[in-house]
XYZ file of N, CA and C in Angstrom:
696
model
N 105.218 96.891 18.550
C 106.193 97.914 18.977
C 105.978 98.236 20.460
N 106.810 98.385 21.189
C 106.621 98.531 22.535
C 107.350 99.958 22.583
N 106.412 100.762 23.991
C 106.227 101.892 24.160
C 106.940 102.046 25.635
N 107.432 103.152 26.089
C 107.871 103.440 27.129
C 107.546 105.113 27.720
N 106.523 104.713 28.651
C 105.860 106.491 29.382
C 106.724 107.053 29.751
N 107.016 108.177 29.798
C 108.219 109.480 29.488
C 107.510 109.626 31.500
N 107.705 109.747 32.303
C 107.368 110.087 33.351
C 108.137 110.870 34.446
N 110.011 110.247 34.806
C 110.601 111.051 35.313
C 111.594 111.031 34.931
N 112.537 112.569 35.185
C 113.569 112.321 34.365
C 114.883 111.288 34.645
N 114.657 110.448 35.811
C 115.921 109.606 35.950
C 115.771 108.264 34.804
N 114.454 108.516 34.284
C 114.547 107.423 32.593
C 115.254 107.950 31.990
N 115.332 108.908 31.619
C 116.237 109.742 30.617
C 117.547 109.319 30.034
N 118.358 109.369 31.101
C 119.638 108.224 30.545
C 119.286 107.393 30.053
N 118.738 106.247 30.361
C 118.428 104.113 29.802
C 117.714 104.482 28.581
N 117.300 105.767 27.936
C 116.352 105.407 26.582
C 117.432 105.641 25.308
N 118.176 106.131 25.265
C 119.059 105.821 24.101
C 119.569 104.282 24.081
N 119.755 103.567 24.906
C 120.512 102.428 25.012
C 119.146 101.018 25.005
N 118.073 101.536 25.024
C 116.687 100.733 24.580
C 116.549 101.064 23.212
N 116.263 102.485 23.058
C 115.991 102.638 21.364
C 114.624 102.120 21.100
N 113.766 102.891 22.536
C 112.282 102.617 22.370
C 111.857 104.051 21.902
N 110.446 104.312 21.441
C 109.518 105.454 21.109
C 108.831 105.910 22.473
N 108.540 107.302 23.105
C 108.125 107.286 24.218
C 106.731 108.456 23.977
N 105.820 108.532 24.923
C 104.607 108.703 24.639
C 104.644 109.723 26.825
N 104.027 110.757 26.634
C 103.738 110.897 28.200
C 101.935 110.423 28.863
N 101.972 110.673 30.151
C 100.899 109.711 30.310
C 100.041 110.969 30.993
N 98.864 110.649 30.368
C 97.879 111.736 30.604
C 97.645 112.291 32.190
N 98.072 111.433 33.108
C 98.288 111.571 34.419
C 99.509 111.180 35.385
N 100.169 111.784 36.336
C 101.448 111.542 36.187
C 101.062 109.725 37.559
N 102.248 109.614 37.898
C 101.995 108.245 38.922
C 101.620 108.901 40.277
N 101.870 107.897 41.292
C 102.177 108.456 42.751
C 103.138 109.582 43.184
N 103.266 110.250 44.053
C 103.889 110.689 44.070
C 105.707 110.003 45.074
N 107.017 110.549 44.643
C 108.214 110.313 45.576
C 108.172 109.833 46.324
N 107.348 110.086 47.665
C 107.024 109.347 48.997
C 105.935 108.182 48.831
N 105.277 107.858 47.709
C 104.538 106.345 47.702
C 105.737 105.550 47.741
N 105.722 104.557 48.648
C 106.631 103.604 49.030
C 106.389 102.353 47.664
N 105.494 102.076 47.290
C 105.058 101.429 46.058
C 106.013 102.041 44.694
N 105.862 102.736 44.779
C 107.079 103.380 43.573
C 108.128 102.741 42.595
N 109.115 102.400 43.322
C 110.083 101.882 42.925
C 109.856 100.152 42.442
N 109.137 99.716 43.047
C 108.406 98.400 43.105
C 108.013 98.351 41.547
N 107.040 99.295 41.640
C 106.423 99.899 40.268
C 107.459 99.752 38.877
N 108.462 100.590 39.322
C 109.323 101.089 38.075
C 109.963 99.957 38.077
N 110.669 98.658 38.672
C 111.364 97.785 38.860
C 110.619 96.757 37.916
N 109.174 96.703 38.436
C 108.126 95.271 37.512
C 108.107 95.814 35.774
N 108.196 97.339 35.638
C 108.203 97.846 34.637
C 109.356 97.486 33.384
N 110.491 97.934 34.262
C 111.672 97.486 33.403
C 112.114 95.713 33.499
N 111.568 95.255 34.309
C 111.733 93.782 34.521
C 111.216 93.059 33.225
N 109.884 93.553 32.649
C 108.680 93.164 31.714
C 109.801 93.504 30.516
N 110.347 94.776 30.318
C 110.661 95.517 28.964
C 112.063 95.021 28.681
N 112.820 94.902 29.218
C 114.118 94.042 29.020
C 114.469 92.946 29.111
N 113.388 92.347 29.604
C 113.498 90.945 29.095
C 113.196 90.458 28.006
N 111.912 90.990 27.661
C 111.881 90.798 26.251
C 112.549 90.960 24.876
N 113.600 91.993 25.132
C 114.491 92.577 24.409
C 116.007 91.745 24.287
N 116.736 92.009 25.724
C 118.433 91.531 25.611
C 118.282 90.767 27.061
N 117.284 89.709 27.661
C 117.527 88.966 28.618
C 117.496 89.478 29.478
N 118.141 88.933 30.702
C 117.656 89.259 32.160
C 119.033 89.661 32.511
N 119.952 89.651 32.185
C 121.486 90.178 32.985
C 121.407 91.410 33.030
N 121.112 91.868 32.184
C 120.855 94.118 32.219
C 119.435 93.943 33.181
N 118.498 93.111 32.959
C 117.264 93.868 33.836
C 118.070 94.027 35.168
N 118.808 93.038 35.627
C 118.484 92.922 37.004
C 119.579 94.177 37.761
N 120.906 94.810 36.500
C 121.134 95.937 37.026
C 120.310 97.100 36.954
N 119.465 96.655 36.367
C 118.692 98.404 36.397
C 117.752 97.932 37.517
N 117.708 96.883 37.534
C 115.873 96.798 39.642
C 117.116 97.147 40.553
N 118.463 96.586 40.484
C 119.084 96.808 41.498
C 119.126 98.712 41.312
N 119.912 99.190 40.505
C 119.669 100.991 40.744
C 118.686 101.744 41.067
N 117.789 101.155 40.850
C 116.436 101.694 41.301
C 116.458 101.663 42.348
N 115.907 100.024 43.080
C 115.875 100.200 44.519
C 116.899 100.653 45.115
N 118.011 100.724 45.033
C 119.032 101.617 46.186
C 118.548 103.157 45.622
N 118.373 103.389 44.411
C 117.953 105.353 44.362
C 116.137 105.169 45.323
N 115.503 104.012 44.789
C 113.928 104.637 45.875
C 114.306 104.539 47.155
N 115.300 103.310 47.798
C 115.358 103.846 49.266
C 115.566 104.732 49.692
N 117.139 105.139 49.434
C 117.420 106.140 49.267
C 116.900 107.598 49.655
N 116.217 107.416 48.631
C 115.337 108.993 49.029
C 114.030 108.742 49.680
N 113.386 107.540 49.493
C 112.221 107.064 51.102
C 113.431 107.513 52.215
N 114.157 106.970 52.554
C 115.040 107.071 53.381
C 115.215 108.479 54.084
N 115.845 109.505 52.828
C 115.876 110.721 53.455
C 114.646 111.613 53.566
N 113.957 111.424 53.330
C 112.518 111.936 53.802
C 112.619 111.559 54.910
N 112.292 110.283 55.195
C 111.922 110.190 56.505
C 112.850 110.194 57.910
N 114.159 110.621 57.013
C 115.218 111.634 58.258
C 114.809 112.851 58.463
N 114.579 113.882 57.158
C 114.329 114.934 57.581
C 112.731 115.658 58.095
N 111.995 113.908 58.067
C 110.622 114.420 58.682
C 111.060 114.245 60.335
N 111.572 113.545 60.404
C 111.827 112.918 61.850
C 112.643 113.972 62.951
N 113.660 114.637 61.652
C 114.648 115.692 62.481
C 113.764 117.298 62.858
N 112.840 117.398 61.508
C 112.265 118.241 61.786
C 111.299 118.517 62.962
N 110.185 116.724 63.058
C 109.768 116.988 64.298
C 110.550 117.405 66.137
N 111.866 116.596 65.674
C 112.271 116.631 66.723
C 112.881 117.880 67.130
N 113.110 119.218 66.234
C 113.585 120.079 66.357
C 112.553 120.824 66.825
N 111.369 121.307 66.234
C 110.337 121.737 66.640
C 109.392 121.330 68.341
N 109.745 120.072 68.655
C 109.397 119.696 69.677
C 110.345 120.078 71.132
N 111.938 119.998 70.761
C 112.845 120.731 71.840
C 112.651 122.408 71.563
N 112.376 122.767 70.784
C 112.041 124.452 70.557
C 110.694 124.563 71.519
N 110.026 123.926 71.575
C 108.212 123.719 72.170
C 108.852 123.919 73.557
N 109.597 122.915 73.688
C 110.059 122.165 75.355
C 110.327 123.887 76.408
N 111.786 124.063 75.253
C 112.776 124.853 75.782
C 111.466 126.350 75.936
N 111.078 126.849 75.420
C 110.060 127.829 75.395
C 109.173 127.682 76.349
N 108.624 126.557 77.131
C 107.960 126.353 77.734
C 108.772 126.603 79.152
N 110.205 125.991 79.279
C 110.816 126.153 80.493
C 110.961 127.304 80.439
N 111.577 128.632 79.900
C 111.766 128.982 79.847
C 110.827 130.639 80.408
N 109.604 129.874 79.812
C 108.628 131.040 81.014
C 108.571 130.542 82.009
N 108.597 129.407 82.115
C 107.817 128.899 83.443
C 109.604 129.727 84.662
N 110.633 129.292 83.871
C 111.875 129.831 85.240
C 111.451 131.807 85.142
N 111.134 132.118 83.942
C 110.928 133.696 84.230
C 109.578 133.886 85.234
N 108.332 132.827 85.430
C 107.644 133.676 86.268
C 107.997 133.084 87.779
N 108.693 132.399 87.468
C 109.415 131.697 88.883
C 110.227 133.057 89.400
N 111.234 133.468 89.201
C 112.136 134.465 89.349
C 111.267 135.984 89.541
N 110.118 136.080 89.203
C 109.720 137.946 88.996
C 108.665 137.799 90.049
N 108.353 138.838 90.037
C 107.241 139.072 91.098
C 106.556 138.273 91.071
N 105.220 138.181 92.251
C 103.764 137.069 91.899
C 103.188 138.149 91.622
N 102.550 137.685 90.611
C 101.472 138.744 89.974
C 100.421 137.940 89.351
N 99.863 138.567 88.740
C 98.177 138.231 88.014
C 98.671 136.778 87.229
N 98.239 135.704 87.815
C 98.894 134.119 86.760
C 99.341 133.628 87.188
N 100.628 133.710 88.431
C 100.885 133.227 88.687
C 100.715 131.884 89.624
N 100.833 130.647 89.557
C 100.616 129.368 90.149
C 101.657 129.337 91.597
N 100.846 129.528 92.679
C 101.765 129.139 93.681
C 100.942 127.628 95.037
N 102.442 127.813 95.644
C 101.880 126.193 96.201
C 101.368 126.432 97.869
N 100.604 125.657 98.267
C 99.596 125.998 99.457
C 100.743 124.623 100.353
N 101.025 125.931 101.588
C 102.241 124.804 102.094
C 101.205 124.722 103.862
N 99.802 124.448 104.435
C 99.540 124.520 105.315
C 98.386 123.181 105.053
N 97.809 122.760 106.170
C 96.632 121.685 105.925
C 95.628 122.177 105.914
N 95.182 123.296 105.027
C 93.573 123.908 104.668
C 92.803 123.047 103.754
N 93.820 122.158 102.904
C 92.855 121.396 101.959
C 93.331 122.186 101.039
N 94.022 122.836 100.450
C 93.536 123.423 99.291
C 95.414 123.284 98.530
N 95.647 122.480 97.469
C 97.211 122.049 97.307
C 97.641 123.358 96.267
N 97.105 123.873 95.352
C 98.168 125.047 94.492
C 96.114 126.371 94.285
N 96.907 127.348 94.086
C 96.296 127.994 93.980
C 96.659 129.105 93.045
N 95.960 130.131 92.177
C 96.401 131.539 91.094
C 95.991 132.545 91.599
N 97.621 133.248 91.558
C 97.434 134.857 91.902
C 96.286 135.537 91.244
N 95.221 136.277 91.730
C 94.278 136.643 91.342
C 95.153 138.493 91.396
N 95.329 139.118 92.416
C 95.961 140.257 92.782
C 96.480 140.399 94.006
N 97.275 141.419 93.990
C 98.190 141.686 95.036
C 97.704 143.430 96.246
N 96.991 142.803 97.399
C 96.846 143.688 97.934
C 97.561 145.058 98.094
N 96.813 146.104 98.674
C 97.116 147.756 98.941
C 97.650 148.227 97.303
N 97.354 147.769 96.538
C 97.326 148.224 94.770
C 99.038 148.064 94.532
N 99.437 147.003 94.815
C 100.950 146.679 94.760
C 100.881 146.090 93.015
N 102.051 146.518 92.589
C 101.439 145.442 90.960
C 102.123 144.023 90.883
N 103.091 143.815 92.169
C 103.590 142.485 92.327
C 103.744 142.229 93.790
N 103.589 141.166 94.196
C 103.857 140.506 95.578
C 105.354 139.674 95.765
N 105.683 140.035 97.447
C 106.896 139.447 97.872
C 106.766 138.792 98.678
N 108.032 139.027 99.844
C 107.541 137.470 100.783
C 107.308 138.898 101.483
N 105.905 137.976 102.278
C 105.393 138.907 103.538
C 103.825 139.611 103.293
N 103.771 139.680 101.780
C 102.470 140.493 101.275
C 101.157 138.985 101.325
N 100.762 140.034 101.298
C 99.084 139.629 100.880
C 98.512 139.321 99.874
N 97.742 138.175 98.890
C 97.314 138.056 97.829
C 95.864 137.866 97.619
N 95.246 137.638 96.798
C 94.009 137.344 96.496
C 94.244 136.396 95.985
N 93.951 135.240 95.990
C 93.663 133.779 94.733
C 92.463 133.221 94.192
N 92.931 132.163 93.787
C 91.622 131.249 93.271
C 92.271 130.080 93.689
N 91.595 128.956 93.963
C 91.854 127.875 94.578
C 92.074 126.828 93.112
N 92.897 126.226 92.616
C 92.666 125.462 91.655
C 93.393 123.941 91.838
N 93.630 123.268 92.610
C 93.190 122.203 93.299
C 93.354 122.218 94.463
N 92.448 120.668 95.243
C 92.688 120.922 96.255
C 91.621 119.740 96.826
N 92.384 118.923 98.159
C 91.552 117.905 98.656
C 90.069 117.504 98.839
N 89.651 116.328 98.267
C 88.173 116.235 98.416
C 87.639 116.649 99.552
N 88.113 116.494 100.870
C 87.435 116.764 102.449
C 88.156 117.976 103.025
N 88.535 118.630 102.007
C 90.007 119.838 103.184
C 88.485 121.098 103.227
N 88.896 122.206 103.941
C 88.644 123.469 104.528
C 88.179 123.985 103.239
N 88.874 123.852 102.281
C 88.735 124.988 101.011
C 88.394 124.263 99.853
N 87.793 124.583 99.110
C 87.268 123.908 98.038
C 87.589 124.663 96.564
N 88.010 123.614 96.031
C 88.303 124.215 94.578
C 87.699 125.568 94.015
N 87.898 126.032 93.296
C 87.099 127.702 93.080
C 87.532 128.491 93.665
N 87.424 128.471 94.928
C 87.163 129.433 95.798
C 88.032 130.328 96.234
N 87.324 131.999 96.316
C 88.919 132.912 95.898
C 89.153 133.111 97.776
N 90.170 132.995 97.609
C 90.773 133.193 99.241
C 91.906 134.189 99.292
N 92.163 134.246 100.462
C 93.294 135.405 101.088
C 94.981 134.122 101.142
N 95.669 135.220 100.801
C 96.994 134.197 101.344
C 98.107 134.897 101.496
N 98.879 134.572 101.829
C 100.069 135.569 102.781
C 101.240 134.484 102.187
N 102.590 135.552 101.163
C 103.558 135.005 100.833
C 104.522 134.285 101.312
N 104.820 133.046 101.664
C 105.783 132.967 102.914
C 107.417 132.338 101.883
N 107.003 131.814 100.921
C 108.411 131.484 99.644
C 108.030 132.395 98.717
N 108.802 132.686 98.401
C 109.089 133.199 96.802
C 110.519 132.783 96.526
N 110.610 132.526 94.748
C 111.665 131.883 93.973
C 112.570 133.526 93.782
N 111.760 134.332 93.986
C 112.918 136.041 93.813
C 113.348 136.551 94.850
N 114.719 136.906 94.736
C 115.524 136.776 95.533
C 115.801 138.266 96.693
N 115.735 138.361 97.512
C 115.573 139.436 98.570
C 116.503 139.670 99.722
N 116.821 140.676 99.314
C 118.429 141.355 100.493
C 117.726 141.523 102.143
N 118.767 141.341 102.237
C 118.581 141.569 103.684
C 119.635 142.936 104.379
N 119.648 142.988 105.356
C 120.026 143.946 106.134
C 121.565 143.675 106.156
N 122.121 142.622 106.649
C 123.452 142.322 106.855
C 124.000 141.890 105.424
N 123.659 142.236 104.394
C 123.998 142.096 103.115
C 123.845 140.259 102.480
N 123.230 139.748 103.401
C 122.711 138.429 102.330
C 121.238 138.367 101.977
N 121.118 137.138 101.007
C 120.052 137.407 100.541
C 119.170 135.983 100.833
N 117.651 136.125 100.327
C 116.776 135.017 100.870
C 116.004 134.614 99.826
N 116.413 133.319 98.863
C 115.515 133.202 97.624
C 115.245 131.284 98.219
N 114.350 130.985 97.870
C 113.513 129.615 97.797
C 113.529 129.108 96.530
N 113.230 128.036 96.496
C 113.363 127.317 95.133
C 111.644 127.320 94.618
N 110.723 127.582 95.299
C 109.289 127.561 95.001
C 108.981 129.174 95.320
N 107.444 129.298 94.669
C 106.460 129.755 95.431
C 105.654 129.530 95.978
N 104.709 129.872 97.563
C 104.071 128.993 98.353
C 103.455 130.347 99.311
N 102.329 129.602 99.738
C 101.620 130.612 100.259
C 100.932 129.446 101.654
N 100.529 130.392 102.699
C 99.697 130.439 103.460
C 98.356 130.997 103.466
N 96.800 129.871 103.894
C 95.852 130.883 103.266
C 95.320 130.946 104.997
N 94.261 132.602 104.667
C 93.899 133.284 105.798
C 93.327 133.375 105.496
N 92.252 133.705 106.736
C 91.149 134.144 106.711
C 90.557 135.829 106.497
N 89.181 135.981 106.273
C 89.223 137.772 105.561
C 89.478 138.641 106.934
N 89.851 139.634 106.902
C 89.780 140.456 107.712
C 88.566 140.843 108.602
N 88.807 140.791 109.939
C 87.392 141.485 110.521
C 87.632 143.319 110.829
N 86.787 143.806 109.800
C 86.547 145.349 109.893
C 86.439 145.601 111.387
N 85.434 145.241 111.831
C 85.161 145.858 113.582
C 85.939 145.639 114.445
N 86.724 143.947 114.775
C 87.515 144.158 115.603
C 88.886 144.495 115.460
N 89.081 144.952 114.145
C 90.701 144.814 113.686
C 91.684 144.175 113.685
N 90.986 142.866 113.709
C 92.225 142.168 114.267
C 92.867 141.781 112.479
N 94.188 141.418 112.611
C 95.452 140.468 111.830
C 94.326 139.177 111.198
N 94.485 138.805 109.919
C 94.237 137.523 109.689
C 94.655 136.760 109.779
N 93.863 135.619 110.306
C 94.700 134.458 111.059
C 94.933 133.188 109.953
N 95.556 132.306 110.021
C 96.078 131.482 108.843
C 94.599 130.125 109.454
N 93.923 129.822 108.204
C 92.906 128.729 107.761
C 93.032 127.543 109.045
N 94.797 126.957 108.259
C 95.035 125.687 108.572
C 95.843 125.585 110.143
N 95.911 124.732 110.817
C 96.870 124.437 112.061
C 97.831 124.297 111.937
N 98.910 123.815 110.175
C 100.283 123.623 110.291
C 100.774 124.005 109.283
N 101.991 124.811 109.488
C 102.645 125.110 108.276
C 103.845 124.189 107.673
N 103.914 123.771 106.600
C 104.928 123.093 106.416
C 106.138 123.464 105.692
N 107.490 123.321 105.709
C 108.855 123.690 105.472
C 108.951 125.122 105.872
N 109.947 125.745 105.235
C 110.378 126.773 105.782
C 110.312 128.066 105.502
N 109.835 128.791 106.614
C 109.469 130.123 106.087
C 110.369 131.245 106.843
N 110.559 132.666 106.143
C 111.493 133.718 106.514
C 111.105 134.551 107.582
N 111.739 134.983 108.560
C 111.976 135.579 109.648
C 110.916 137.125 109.103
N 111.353 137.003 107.714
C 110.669 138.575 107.336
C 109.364 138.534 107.700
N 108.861 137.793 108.110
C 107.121 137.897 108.312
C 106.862 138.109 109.772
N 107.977 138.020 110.743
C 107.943 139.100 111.701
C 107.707 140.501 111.417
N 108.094 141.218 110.642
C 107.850 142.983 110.463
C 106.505 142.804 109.910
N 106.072 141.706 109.287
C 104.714 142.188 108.658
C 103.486 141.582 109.689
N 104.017 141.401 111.037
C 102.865 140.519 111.928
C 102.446 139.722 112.030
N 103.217 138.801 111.033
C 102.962 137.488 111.039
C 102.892 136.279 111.931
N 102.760 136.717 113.155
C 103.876 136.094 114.050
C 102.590 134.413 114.184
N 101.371 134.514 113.754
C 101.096 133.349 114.084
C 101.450 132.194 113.093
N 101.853 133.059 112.209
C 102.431 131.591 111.062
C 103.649 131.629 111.359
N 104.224 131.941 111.725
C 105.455 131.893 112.359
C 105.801 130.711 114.143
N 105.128 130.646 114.594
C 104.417 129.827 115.299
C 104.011 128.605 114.774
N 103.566 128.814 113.930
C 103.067 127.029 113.339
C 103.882 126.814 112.468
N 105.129 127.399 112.066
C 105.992 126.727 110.963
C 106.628 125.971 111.762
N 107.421 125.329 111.048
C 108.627 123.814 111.184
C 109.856 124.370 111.285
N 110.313 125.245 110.545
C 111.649 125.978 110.656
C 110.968 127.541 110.270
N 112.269 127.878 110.961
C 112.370 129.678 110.182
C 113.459 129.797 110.068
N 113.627 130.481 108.952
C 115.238 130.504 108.139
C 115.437 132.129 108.404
């Protein structure tokens, strides 16, 4: 007498039309996503109907099978695929998305700006913003940390330095009603202040590169102003 394991319910239909006895199996198979599966159930009914009414019925039931196991191999591995890819443009977009908000707001505590002079030292982090300001503009004063920066330049990685705003990405009125926004942030670095003789801090490097705002006249800037390339 031949037996047939009760396992899932898409047997269910084909057992009236066998008119076998069925038994369940103390452990179930692989699971849906074993790609082996259908393979499985195909050698199964291949064995059991042949022995019975020939091979013309087996070979429609391997054919229903394999189009139902692709099938659903199939959509699994659409909706694993869609899922990663949804989760990964959500990652993306979240990521731009601070990065244009700290572009646009003040420089403050985090922020990454770019070293536009030849001190050696290429991007550097707002550490704070001098005279207890809680954000910096163009023209102010910062504190940083150096976080890269040329093997042989002036300044060496680490190292917290002075720097004077000369871009910012936020946007600033002017007097005759236009305004002055940059596509970066970028700094000039200086040297510390001398208490005794009072003098202005003077900028590290000998050259400034691209373009910096007229506004750093009111704040005394006038020697980086001098070594820039343009003033806008």
């Amino acid at each position: 007498m031949t037996i047939i394991p009760l396992t899932k319910p898409a047997i269910l239909p084909l057992l009236p039309a066998l008119n076998l006895p069925l038994y369940r199996l103390p452990r179930p198979l692989s699971s849906l996503t074993d790609p082996i599966l259908p393979q499985r159930i195909c050698s199964f009914f291949f064995k059991l109907v042949n022995c019975r009414n020939g091979g013309s019925f087996c070979f429609q039931i391997i054919s229903c099978f394999e189009l139902s196991g692709r099938s659903l191999l199939g959509g699994l591995k659409n909706d694993l695929s869609g899922l990663m890819n949804t989760s990964y443009g959500m990652m993306n977009e979240a990521s731009l998305s601070q990065q244009q908000q700290q572009r646009r707001t003040f420089i403050q505590m985090g922020t990454v700006l770019k070293v536009v002079d030849n001190s050696g030292a290429k991007k550097v982090m707002c550490i704070q913003a001098l005279k207890g300001k809680k954000g910096a503009r163009l023209g102010d004063t910062i504190v940083a940390s150096v976080k890269e920066a040329m093997p042989n330049g002036k300044v060496k990685k680490g190292a917290v330095v002075y720097g004077v705003v000369v871009r910012a990405a936020m946007q600033r009125g002017r007097v005759d009603g236009s305004e002055v926004r940059f596509d970066d942030n970028a700094v000039v670095l200086v040297d510390n202040k001398d208490k005794k003789t009072k003098t202005d801090r003077q900028p590290i490097g000998t050259r400034v590169f691209g373009p910096v705002p007229h506004e750093l006249r009111k704040k005394k800037h006038l020697k980086i102003l001098a070594l820039a390339q343009h003033i806008a």
